[in-house]
Coordinates of C-alpha atoms and ligand atoms in Angstrom, one line a residue:
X1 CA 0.0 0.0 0.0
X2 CA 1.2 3.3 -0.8
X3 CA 1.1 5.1 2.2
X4 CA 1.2 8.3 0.3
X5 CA 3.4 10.2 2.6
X6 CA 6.8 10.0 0.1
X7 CA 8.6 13.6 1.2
X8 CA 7.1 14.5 4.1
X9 CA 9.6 15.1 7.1
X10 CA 9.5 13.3 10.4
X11 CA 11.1 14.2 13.0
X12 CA 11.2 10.4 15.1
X13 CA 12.4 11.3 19.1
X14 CA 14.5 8.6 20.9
X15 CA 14.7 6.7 18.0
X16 CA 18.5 5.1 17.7
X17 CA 17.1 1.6 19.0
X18 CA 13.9 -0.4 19.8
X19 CA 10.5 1.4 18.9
X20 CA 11.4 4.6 17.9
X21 CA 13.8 3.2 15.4
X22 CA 11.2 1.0 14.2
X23 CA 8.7 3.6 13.1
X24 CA 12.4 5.9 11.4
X25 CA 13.1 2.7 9.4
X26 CA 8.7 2.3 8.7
X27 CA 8.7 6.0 7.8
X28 CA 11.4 6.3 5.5
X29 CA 10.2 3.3 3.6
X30 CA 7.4 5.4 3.0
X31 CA 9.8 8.0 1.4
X32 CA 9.9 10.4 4.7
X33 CA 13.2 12.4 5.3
X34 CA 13.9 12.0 9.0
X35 CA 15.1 14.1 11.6
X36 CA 16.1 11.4 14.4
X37 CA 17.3 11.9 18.0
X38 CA 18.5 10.1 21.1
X39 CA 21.4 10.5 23.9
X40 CA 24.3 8.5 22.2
X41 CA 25.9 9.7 19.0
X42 CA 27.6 6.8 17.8
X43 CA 24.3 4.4 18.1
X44 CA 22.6 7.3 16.6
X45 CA 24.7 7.6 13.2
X46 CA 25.2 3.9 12.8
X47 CA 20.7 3.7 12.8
X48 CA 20.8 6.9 10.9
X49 CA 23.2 5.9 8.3
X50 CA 21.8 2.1 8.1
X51 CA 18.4 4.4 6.4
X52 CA 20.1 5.8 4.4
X53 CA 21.4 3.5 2.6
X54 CA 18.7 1.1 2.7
X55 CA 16.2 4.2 1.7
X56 CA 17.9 7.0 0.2
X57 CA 16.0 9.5 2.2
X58 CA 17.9 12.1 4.3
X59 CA 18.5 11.3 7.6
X60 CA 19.5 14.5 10.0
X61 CA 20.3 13.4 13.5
X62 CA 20.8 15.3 17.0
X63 CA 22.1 14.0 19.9
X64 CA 20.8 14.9 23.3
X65 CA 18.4 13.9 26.4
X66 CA 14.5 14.6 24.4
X67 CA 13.6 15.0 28.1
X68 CA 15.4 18.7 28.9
X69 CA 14.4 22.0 27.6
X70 CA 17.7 22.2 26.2
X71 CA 17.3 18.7 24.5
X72 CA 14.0 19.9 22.7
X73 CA 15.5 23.1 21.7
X74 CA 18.3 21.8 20.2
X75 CA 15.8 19.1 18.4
X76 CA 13.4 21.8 17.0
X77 CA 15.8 24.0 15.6
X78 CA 18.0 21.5 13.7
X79 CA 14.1 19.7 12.5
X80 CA 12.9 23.3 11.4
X81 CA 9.4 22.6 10.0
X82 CA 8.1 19.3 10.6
X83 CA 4.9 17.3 9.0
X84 CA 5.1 14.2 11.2
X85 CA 6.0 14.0 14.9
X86 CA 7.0 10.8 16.2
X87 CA 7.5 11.3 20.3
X88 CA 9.2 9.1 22.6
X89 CA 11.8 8.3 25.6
X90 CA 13.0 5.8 27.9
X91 CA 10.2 4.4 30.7
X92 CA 10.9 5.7 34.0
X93 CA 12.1 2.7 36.6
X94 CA 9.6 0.4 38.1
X95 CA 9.3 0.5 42.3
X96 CA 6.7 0.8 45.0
X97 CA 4.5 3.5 45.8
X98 CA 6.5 4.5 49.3
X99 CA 9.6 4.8 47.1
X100 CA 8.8 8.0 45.2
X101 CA 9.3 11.7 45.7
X102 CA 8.8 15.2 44.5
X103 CA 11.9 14.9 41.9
X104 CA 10.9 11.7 40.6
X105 CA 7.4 12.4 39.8
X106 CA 8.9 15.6 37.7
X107 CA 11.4 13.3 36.0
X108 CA 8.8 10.8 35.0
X109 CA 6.5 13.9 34.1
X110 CA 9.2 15.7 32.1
X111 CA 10.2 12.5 30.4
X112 CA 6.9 11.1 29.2
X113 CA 4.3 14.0 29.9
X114 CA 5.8 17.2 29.2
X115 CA 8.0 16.8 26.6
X116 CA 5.7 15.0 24.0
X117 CA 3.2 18.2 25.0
X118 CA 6.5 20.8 24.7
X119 CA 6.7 19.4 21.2
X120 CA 3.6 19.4 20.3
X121 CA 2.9 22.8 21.5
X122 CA 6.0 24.0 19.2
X123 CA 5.0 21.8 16.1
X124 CA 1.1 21.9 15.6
X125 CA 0.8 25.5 14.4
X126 CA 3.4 24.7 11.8
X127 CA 1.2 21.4 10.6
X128 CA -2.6 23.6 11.0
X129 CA -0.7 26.4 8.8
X130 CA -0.2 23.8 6.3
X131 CA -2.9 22.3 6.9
X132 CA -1.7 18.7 7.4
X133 CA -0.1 16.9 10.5
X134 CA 0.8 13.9 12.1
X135 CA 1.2 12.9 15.5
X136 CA 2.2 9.5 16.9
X137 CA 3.1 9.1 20.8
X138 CA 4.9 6.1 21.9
X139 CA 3.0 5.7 25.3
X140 CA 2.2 2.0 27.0
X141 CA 0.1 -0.9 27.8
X142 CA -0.3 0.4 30.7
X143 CA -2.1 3.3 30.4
X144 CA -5.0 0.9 30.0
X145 CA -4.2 -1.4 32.6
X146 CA -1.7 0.3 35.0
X147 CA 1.0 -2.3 35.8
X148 CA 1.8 -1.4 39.8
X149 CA 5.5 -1.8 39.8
X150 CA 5.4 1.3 37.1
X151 CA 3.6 4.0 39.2
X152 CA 5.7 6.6 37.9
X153 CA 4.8 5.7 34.3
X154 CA 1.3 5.2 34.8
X155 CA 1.1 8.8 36.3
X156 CA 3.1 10.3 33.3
X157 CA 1.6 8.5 30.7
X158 CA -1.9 8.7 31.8
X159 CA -1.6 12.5 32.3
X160 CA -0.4 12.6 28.3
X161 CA -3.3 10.7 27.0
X162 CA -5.8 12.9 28.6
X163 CA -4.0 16.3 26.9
X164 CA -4.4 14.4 23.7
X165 CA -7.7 13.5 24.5
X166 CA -8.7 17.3 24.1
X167 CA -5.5 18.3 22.0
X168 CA -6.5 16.1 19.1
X169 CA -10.0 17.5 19.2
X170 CA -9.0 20.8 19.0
X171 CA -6.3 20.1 15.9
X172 CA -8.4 17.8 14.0
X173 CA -10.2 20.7 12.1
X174 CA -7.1 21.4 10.4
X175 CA -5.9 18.2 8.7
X176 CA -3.7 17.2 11.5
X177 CA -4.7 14.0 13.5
X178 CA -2.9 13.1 17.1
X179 CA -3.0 8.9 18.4
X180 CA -1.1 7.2 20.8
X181 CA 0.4 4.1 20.2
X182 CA 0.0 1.8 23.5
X183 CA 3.2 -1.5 22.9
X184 CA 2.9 -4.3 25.5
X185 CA 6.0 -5.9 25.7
X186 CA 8.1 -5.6 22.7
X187 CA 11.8 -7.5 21.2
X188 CA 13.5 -4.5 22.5
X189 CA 16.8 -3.8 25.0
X190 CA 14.0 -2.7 27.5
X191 CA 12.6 -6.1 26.9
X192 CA 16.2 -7.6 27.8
X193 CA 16.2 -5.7 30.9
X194 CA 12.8 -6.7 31.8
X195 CA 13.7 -9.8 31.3
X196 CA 16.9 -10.2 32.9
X197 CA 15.3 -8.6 36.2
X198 CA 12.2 -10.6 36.6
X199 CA 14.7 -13.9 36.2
X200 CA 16.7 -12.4 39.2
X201 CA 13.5 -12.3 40.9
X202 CA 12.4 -15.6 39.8
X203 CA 16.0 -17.1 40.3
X204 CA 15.8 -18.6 36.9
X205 CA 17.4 -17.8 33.2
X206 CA 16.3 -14.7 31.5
X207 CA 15.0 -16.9 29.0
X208 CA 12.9 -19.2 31.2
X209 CA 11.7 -15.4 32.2
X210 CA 11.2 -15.0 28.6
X211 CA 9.1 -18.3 27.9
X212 CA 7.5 -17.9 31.0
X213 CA 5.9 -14.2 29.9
X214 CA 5.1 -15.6 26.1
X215 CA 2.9 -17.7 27.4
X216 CA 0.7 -15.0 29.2
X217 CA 0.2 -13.7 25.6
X218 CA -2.5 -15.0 23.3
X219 CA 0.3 -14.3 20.7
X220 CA 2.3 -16.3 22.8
X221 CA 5.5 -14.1 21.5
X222 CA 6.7 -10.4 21.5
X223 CA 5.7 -7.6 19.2
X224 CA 9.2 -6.6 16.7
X225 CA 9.6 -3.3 16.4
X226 CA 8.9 -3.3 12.4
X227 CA 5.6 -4.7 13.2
X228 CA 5.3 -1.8 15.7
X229 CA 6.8 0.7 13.0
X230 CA 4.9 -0.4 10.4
X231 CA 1.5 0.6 12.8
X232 CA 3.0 3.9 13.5
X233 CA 3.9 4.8 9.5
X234 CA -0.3 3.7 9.0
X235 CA -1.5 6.5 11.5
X236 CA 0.6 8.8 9.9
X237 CA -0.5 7.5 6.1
X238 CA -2.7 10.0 4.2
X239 CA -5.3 6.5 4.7
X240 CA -5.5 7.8 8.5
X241 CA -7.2 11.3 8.1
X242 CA -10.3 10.3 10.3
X243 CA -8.6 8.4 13.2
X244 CA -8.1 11.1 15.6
X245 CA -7.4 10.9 19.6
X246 CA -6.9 7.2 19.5
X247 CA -4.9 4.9 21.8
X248 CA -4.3 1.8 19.9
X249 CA -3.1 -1.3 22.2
X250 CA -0.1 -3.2 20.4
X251 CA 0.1 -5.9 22.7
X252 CA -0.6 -9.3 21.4
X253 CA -3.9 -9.3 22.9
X254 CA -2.4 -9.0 26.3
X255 CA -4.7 -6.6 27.7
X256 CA -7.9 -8.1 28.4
X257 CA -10.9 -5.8 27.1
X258 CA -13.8 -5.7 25.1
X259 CA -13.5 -2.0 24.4
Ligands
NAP301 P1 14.8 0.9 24.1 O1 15.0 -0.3 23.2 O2 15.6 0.9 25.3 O3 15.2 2.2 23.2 C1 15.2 3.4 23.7 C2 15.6 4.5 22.7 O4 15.3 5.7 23.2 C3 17.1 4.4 22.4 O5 17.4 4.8 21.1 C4 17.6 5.5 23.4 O6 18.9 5.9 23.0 C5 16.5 6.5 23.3 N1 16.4 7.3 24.5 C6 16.1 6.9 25.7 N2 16.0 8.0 26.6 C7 16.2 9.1 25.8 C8 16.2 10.5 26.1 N3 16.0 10.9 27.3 N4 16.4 11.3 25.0 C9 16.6 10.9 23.8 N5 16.6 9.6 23.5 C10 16.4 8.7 24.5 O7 13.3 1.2 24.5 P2 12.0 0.7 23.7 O8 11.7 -0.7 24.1 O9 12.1 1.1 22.3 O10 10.9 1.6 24.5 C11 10.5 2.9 24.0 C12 9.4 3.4 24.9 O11 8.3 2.5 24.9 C13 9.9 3.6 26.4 O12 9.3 4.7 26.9 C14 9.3 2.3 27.0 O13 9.1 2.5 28.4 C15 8.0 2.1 26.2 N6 7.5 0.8 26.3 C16 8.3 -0.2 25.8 C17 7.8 -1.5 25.8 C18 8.6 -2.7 25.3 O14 8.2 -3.8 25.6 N7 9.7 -2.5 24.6 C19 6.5 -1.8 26.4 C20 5.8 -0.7 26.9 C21 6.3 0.5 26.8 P3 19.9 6.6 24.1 O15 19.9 5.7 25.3 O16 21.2 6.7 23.4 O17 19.4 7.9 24.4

């Protein structure tokens, strides 16, 4: 299917590794030119240069931490004007409820509340001038069915979904169209560390952790991150125009609901 998006520019956040590289790779398939950022240069290049060459599309990349002021400054200036926002950033750690403070609720807030919304606020009037716009957030699973050892996620990532609840609404007059993309548990280095931490736990291999999660799945297996890409490139296709303020579950069928 041509997703009709050839020559748009996307500017993909965190995206040297795992999801975010996923939907780079899905987008500039499609023909997108990229703008692509996360905290380590040389992993960075090596993803930004593997697209080019498998694409021919041009890749631009910035290094820095998405999650700082200075981070999304630096991003915006070197993306300039942008039709297709990709957000995303490392999960904040799992714990209990007793363990959290002031400064770590701001981290997880910064992290996966307020700089999706920073970059938002900065890049909508750009796509409502033009009168066409993508945005995809990477959020989680859990922000339909809160897993308790990630209280700091839930609160960030639930407080995101409801400004795009209202957000999307208000762009969606214009051409541009907001969704959240919700992974369960995904072939990625968070995965691995997942993984490795509930064997510890467990005192068994990180594979026997592995097996023993597949088979909570009806998928019984992980999502890839193309298969998660390839979602992400859809909801920014010209075919998505009139899905607006979604949050669509990539999980397997993990999370048990009817609605
Ligand atoms: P990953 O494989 O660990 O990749 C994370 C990517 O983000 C890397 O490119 C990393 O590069 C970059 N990054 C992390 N923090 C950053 C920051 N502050 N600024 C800029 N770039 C940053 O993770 P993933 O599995 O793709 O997960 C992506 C998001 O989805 C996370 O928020 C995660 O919590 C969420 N999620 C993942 C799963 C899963 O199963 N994989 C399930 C539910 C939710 P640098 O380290 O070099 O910056």
């Amino acid at each position: 299917m041509d997703l009709g998006i050839k020559g748009k520019r996307a500017l993909v956040c965190a995206s040297s590794k795992g999801l975010g590289l996923g939907c780079a790779q899905a987008l500039a398939e499609a023909g997108c030119d990229l703008v692509m950022n996360a905290r380590g240069a040389e992993a960075l290049e090596q993803s930004a240069e593997a697209i080019r060459k498998a694409y021919g599309v041009s890749v631009e990349t910035v290094a820095c931490d998405i999650t700082t002021t200075e981070g999304q400054a630096a991003v915006l200036e070197a993306a300039g004007h942008v039709d297709i926002l990709v957000t995303n950033a490392g999960g904040p750690p799992p714990g209990m409820w007793s363990d959290w403070d002031r400064d770590d609720f701001i981290k997880a807030l910064d992290a996966n509340m307020l700089a999706p919304i920073a970059l938002m606020k900065a890049l909508l009037p750009g796509m409502i001038d033009r009168g066409w716009g993508r945005v995809v957030n990477i959020t989680s699973q859990s922000v339909r069915a809160p897993i308790a050892v990630l209280g700091l996620s839930n609160a960030a990532r639930t407080g995101l979904t409801g400004y795009v609840a209202g957000t999307a609404r208000q762009v969606a007059q214009h051409g541009v169209c907001i969704n959240n993309l919700l992974p369960g548990i995904h072939d990625t280095d968070r995965a691995i560390a997942l993984d490795t931490g509930a064997g510890k736990a467990q005192d068994i291999t990180r594979d026997e952790a592995r097996t023993r999660r597949e088979a909570t799945i009806p998928a019984r297996r992980y999502g890839t991150a193309s298969e998660f890409g390839a979602a992400c490139a859809f909801l920014c296709s010209q075919h998505a125009g009139f899905i607006v303020g979604q949050n669509l579950l990539l999980d397997g069928g993990a999370t048990n609901l009817t609605v």
